[in-house]
Tab-separated table of N, CA and C in Angstrom:
chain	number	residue	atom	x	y	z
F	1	UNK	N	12.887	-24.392	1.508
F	1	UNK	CA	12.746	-23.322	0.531
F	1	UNK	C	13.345	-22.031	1.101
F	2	UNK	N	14.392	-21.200	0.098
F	2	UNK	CA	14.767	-20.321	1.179
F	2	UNK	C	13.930	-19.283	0.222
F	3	UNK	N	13.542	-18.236	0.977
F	3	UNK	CA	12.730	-16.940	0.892
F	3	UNK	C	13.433	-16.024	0.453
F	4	UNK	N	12.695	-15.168	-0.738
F	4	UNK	CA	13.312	-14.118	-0.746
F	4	UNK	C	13.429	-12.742	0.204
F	5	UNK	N	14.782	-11.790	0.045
F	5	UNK	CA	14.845	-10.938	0.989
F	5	UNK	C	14.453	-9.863	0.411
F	6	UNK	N	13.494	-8.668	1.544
F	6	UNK	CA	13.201	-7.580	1.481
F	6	UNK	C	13.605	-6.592	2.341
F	7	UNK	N	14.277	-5.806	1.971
F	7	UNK	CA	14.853	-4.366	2.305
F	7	UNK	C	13.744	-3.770	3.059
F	8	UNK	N	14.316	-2.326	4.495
F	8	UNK	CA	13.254	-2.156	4.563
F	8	UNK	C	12.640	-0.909	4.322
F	9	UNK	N	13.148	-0.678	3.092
F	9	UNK	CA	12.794	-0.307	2.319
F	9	UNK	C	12.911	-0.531	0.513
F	10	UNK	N	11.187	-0.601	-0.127
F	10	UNK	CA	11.230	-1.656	-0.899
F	10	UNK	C	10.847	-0.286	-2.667
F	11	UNK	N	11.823	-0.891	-3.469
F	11	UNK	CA	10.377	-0.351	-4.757
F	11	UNK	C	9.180	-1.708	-5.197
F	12	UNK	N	8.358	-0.776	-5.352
F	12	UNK	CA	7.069	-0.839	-5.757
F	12	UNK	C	6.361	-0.396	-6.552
F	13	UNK	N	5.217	-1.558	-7.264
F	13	UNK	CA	4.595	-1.373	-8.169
F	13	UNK	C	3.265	-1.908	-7.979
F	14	UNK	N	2.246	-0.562	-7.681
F	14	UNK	CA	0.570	-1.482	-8.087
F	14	UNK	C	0.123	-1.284	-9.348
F	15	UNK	N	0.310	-2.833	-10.002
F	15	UNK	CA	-0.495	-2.526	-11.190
F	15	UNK	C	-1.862	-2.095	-11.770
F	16	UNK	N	-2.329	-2.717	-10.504
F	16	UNK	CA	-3.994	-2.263	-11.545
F	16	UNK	C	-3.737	-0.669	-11.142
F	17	UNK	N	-3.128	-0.475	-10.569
F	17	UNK	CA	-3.455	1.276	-10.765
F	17	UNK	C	-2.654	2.187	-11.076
F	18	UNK	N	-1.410	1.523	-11.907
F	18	UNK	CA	-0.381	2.185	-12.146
F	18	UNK	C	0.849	3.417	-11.823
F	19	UNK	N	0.731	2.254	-10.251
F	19	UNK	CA	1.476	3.437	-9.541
F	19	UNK	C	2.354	3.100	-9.137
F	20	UNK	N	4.159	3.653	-9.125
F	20	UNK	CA	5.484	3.041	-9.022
F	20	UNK	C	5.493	3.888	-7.760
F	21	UNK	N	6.112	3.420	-6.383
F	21	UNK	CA	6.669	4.384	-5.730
F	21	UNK	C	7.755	3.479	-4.986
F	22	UNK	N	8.560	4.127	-3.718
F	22	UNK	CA	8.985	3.083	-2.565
F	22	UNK	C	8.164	3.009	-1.169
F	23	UNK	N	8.188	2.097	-0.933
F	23	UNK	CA	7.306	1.348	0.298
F	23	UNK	C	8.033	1.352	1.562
F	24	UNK	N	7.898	1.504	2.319
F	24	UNK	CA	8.405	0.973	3.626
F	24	UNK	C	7.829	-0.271	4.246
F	25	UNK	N	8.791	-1.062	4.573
F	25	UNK	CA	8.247	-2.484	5.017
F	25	UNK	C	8.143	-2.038	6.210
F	26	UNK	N	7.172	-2.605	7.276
F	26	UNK	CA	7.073	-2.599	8.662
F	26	UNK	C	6.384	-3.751	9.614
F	27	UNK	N	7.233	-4.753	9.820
F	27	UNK	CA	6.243	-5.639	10.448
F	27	UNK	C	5.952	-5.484	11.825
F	28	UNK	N	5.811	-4.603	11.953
F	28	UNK	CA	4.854	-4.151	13.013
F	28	UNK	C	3.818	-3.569	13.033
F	29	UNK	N	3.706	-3.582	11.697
F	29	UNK	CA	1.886	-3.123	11.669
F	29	UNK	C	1.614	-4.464	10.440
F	30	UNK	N	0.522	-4.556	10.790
F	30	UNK	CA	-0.353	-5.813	10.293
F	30	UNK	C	-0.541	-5.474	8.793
F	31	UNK	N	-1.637	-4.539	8.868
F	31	UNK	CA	-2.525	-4.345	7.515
F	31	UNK	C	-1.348	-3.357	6.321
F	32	UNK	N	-1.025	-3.513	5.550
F	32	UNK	CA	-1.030	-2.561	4.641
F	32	UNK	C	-1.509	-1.043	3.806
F	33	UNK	N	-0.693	-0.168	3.861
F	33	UNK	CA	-1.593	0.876	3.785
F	33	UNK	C	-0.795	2.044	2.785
F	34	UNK	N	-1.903	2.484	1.809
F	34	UNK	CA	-1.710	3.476	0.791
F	34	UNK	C	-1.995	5.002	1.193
F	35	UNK	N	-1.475	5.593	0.713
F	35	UNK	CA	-1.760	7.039	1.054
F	35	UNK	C	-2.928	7.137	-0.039
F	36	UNK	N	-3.806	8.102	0.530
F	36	UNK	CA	-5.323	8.175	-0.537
F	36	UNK	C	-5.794	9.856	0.118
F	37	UNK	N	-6.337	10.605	-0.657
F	37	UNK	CA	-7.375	11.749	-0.131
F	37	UNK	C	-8.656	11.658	-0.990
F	38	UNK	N	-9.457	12.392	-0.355
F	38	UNK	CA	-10.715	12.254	-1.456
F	38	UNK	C	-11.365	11.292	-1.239
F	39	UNK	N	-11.547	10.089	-0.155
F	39	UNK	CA	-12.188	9.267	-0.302
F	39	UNK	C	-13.525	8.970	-0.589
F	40	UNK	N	-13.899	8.275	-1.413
F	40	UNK	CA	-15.537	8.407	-2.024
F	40	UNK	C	-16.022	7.277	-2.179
F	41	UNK	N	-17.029	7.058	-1.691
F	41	UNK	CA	-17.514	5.420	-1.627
F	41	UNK	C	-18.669	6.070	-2.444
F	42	UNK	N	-19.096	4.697	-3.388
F	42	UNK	CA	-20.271	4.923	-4.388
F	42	UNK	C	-20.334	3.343	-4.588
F	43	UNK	N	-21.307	2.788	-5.408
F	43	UNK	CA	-21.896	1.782	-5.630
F	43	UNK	C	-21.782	1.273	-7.543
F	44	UNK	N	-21.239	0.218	-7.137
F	44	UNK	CA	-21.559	-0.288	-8.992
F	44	UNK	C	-21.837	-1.335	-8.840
F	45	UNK	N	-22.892	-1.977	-9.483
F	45	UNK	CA	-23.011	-3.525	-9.485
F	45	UNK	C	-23.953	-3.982	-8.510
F	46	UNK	N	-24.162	-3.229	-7.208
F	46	UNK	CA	-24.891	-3.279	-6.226
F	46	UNK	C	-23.815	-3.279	-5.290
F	47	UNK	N	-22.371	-3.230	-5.429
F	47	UNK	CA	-20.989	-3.779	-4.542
F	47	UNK	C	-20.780	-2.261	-4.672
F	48	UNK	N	-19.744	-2.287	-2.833
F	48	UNK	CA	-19.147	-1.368	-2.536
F	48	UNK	C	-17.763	-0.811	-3.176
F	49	UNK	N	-17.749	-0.070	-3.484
F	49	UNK	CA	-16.422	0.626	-4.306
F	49	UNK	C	-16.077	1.924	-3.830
F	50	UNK	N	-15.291	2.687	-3.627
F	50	UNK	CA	-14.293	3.465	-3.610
F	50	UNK	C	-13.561	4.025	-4.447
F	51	UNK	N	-13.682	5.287	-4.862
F	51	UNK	CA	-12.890	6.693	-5.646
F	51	UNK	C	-11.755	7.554	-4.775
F	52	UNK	N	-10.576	7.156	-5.206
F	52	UNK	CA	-9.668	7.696	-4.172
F	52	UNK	C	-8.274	8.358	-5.022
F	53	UNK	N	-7.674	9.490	-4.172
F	53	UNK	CA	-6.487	10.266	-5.166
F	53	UNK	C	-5.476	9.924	-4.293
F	54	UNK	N	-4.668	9.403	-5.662
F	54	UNK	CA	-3.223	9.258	-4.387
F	54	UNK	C	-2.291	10.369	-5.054
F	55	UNK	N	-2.176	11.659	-4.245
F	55	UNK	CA	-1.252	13.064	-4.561
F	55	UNK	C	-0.422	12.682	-3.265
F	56	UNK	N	0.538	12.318	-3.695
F	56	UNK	CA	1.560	12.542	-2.644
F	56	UNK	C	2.597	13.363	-3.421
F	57	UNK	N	3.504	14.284	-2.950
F	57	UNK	CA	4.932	15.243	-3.470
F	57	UNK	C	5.740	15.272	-2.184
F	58	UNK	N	6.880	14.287	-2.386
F	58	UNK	CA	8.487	14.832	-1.373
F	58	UNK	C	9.476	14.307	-1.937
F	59	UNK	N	10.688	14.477	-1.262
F	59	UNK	CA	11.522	14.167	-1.968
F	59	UNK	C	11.897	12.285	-2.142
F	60	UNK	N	11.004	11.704	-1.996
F	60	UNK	CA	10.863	9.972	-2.140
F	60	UNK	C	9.808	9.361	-3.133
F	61	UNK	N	8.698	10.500	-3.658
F	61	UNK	CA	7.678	10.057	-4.496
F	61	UNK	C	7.016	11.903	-5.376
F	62	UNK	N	6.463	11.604	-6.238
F	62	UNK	CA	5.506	12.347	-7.063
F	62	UNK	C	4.450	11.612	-7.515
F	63	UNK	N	3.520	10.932	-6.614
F	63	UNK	CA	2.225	10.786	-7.159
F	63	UNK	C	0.501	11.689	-7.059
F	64	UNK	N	0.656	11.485	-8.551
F	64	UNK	CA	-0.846	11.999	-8.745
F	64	UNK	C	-1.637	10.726	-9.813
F	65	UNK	N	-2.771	10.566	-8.515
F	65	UNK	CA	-3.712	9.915	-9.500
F	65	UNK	C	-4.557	9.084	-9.198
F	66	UNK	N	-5.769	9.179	-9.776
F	66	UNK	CA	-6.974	8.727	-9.402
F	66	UNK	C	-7.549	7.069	-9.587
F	67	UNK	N	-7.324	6.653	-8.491
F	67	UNK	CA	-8.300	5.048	-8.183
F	67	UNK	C	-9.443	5.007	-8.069
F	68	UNK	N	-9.943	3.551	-8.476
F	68	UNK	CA	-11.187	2.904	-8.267
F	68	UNK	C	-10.686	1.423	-7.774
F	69	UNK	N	-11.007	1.010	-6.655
F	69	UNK	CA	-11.757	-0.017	-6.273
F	69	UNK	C	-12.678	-0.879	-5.376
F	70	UNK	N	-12.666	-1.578	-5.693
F	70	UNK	CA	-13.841	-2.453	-4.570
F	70	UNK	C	-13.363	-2.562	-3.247
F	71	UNK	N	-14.807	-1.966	-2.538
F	71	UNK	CA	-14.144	-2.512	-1.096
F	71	UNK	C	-14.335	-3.851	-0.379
F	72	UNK	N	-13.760	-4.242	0.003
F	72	UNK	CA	-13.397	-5.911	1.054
F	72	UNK	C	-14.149	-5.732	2.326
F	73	UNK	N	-13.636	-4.737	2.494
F	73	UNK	CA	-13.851	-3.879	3.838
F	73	UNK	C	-13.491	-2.957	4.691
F	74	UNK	N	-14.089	-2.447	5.932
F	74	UNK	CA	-14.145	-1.254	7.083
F	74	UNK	C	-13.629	-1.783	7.677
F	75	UNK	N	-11.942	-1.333	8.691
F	75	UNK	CA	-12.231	-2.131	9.793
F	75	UNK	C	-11.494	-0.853	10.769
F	76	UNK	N	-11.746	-0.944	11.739
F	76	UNK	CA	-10.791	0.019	12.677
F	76	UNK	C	-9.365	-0.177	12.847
F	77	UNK	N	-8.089	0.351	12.275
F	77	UNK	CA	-7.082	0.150	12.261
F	77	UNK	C	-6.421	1.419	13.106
F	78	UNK	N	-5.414	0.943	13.981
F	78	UNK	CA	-4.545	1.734	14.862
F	78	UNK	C	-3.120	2.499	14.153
F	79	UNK	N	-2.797	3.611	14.069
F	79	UNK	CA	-1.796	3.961	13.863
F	79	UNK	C	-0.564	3.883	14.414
F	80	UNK	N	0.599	4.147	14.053
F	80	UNK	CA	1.657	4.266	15.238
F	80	UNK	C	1.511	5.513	16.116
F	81	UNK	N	0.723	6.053	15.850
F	81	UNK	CA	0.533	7.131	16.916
F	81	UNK	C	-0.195	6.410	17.916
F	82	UNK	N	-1.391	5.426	17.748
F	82	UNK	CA	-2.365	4.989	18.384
F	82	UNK	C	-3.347	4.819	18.358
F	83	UNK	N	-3.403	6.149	17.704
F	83	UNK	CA	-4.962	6.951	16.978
F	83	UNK	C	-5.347	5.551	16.160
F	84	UNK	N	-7.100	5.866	16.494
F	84	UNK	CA	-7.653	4.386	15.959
F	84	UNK	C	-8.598	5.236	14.938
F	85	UNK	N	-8.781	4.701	13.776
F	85	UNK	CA	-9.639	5.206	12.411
F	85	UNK	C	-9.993	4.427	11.821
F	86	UNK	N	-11.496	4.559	10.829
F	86	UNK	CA	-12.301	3.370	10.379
F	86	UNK	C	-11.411	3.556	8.619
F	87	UNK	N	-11.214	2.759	8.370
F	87	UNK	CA	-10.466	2.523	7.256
F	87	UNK	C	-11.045	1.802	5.974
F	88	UNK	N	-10.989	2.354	4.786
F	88	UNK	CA	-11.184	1.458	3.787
F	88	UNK	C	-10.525	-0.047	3.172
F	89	UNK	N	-10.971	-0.592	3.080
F	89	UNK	CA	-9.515	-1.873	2.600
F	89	UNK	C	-10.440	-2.549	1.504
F	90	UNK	N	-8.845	-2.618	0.737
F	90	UNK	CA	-9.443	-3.283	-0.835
F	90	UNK	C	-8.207	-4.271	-0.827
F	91	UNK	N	-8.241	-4.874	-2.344
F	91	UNK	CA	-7.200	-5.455	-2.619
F	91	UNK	C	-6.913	-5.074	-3.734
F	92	UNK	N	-5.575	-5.362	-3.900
F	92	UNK	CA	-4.849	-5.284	-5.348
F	92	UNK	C	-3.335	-6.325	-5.160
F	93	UNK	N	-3.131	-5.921	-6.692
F	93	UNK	CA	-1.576	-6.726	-6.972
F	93	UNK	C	-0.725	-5.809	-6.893
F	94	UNK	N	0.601	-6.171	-5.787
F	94	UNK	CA	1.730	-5.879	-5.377
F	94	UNK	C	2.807	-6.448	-6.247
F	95	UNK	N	3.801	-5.760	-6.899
F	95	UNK	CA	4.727	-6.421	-7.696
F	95	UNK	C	5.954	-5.735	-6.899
F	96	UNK	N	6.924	-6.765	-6.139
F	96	UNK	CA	8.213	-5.984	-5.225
F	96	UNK	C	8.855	-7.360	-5.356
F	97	UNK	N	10.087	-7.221	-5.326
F	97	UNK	CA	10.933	-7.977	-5.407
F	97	UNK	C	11.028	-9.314	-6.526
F	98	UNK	N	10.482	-8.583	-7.596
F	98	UNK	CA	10.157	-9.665	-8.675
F	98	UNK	C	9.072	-10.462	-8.471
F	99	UNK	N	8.055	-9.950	-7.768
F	99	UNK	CA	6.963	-11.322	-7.524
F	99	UNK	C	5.731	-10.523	-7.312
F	100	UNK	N	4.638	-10.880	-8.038
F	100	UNK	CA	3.301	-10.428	-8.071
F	100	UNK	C	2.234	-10.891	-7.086
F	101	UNK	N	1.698	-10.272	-6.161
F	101	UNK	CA	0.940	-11.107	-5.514
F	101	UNK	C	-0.366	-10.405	-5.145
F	102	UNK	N	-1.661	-10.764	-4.465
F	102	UNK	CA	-2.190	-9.720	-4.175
F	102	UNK	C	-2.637	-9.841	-2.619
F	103	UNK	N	-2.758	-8.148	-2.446
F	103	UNK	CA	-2.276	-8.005	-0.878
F	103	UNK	C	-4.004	-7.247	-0.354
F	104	UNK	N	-4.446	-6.830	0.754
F	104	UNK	CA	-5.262	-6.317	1.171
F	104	UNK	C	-4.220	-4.756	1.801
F	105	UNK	N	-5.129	-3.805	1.437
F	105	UNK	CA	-3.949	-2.473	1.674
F	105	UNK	C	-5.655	-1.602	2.750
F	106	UNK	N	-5.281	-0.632	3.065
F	106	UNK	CA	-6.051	0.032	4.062
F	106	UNK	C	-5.354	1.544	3.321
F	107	UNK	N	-6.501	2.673	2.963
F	107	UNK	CA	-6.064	3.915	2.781
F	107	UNK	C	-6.502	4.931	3.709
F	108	UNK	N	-5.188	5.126	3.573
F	108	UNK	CA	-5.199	6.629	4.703
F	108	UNK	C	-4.572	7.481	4.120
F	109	UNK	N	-4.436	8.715	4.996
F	109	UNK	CA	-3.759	9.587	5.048
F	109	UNK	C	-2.481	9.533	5.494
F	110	UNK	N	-1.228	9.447	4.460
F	110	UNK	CA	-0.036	8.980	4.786
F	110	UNK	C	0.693	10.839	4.272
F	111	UNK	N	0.180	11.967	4.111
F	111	UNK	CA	0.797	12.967	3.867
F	111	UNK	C	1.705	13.597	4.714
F	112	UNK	N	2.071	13.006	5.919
F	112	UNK	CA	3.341	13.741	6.660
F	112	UNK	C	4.032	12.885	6.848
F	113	UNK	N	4.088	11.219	6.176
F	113	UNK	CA	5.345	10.454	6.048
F	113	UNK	C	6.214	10.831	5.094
F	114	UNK	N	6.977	9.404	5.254
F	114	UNK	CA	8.070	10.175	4.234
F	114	UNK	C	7.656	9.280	2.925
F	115	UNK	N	6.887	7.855	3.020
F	115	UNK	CA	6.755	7.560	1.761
F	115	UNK	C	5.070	7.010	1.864
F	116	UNK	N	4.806	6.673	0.237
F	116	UNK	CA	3.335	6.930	0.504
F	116	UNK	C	2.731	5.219	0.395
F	117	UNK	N	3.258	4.795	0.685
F	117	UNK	CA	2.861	3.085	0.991
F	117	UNK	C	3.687	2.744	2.275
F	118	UNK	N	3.333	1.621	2.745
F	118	UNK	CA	3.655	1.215	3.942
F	118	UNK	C	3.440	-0.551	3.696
F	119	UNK	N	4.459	-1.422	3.640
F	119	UNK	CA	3.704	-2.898	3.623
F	119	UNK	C	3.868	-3.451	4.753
F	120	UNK	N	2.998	-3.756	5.035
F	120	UNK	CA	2.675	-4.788	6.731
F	120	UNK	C	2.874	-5.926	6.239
F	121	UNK	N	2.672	-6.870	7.254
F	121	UNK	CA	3.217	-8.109	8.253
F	121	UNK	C	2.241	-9.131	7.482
F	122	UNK	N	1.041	-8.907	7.037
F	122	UNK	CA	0.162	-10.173	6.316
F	122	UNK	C	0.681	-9.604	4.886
F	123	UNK	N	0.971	-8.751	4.297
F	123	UNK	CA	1.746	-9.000	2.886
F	123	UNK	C	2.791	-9.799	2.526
F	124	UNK	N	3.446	-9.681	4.012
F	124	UNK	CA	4.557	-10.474	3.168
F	124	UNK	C	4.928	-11.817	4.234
F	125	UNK	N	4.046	-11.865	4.978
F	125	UNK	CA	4.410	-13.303	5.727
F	125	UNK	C	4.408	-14.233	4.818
F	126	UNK	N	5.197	-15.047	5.238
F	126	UNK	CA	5.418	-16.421	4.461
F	126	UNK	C	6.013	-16.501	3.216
F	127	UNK	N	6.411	-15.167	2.791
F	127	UNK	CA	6.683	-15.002	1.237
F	127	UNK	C	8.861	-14.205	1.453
F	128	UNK	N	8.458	-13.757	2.547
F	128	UNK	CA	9.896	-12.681	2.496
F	128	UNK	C	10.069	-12.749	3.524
F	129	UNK	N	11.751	-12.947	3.662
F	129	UNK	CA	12.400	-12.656	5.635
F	129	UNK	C	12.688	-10.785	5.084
F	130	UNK	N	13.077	-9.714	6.203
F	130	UNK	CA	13.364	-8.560	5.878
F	130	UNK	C	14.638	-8.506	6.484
F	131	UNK	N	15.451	-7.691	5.673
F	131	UNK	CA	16.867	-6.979	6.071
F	131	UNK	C	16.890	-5.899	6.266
F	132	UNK	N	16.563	-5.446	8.158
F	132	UNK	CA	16.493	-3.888	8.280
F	132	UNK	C	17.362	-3.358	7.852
F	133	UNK	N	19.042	-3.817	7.294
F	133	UNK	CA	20.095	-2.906	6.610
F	133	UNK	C	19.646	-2.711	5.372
F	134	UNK	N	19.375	-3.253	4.585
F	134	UNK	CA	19.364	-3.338	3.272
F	134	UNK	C	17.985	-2.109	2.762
F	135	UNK	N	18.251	-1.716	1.763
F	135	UNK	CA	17.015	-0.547	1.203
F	135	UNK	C	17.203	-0.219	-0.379
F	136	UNK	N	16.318	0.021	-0.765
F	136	UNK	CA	16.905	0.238	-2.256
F	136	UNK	C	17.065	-0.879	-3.233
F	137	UNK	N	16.885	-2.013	-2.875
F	137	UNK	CA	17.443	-3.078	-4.095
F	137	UNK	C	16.903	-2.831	-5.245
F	138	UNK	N	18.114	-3.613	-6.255
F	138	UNK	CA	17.948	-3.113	-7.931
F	138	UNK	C	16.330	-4.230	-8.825
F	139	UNK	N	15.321	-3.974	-8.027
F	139	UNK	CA	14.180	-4.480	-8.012
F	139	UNK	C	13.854	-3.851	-9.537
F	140	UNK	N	13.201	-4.226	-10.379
F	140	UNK	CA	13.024	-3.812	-11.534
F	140	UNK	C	11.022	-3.196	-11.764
F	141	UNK	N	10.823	-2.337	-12.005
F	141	UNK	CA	9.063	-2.279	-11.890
F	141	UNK	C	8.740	-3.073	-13.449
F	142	UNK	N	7.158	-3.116	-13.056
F	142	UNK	CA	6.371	-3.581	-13.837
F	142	UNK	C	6.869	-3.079	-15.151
């Protein structure tokens, strides 16, 4: 089976929360991760959930706008700085390269990158080889 290829840099689409931006692929970091402020954990159902704003503004994205979802889980995730932080992680559906899937993402504070998603190494194992030349493909959103 040959795999499809991902740029590394990707467009993107999360649907349940209706947010288009571009991603940076990086398999060197594991977990997946959204830019979020505001984080707010509250309770529905008796299950853990999360209220989170994704405002990012540069010249690669303009998002504003407010999430809800369930959390999976806390776990301590390392930055490329090093810096280690307790992190939220949920899941949702990833739509990139024509294919819907759903991924586990970790939100942070991504406001002094340059873009406001990041996809790691368990999103797309087994699904995509990456072409560090390639960026931009004519990927179509949701």
């Amino acid at each position: 089976m040959i795999k499809p290829v991902l740029g590394y840099i990707e467009q993107v689409s999360l649907p349940d929360f209706g947010i288009q931006c571009l991603a940076k692929v990086d398999t060197g970091a594991c977990t997946s991760s959204l830019h979020a402020e505001r984080i707010e954990p509250f309770k529905r159902d008796g299950k853990s959930w999360v209220r989170f704003h994704v405002l990012f503004d540069n010249d690669t994205a303009t998002l504003d706008q407010i999430c809800e979802a369930e959390v999976v889980d806390r776990r301590v995730i390392a930055s490329s700085n090093g810096q280690r932080s307790h992190r939220y992680i949920i899941k949702t559906q990833l739509f990139a390269a024509g294919k819907t899937w759903t991924i586990e993402l970790s939100l942070s504070h991504r406001g002094s990158m340059k873009y406001p998603m990041l996809i790691g190494r368990r999103a797309i194992s087994g699904r995509f080889l990456v072409d560090v030349e390639r960026q931009y493909p004519g990927t179509d959103f949701l």
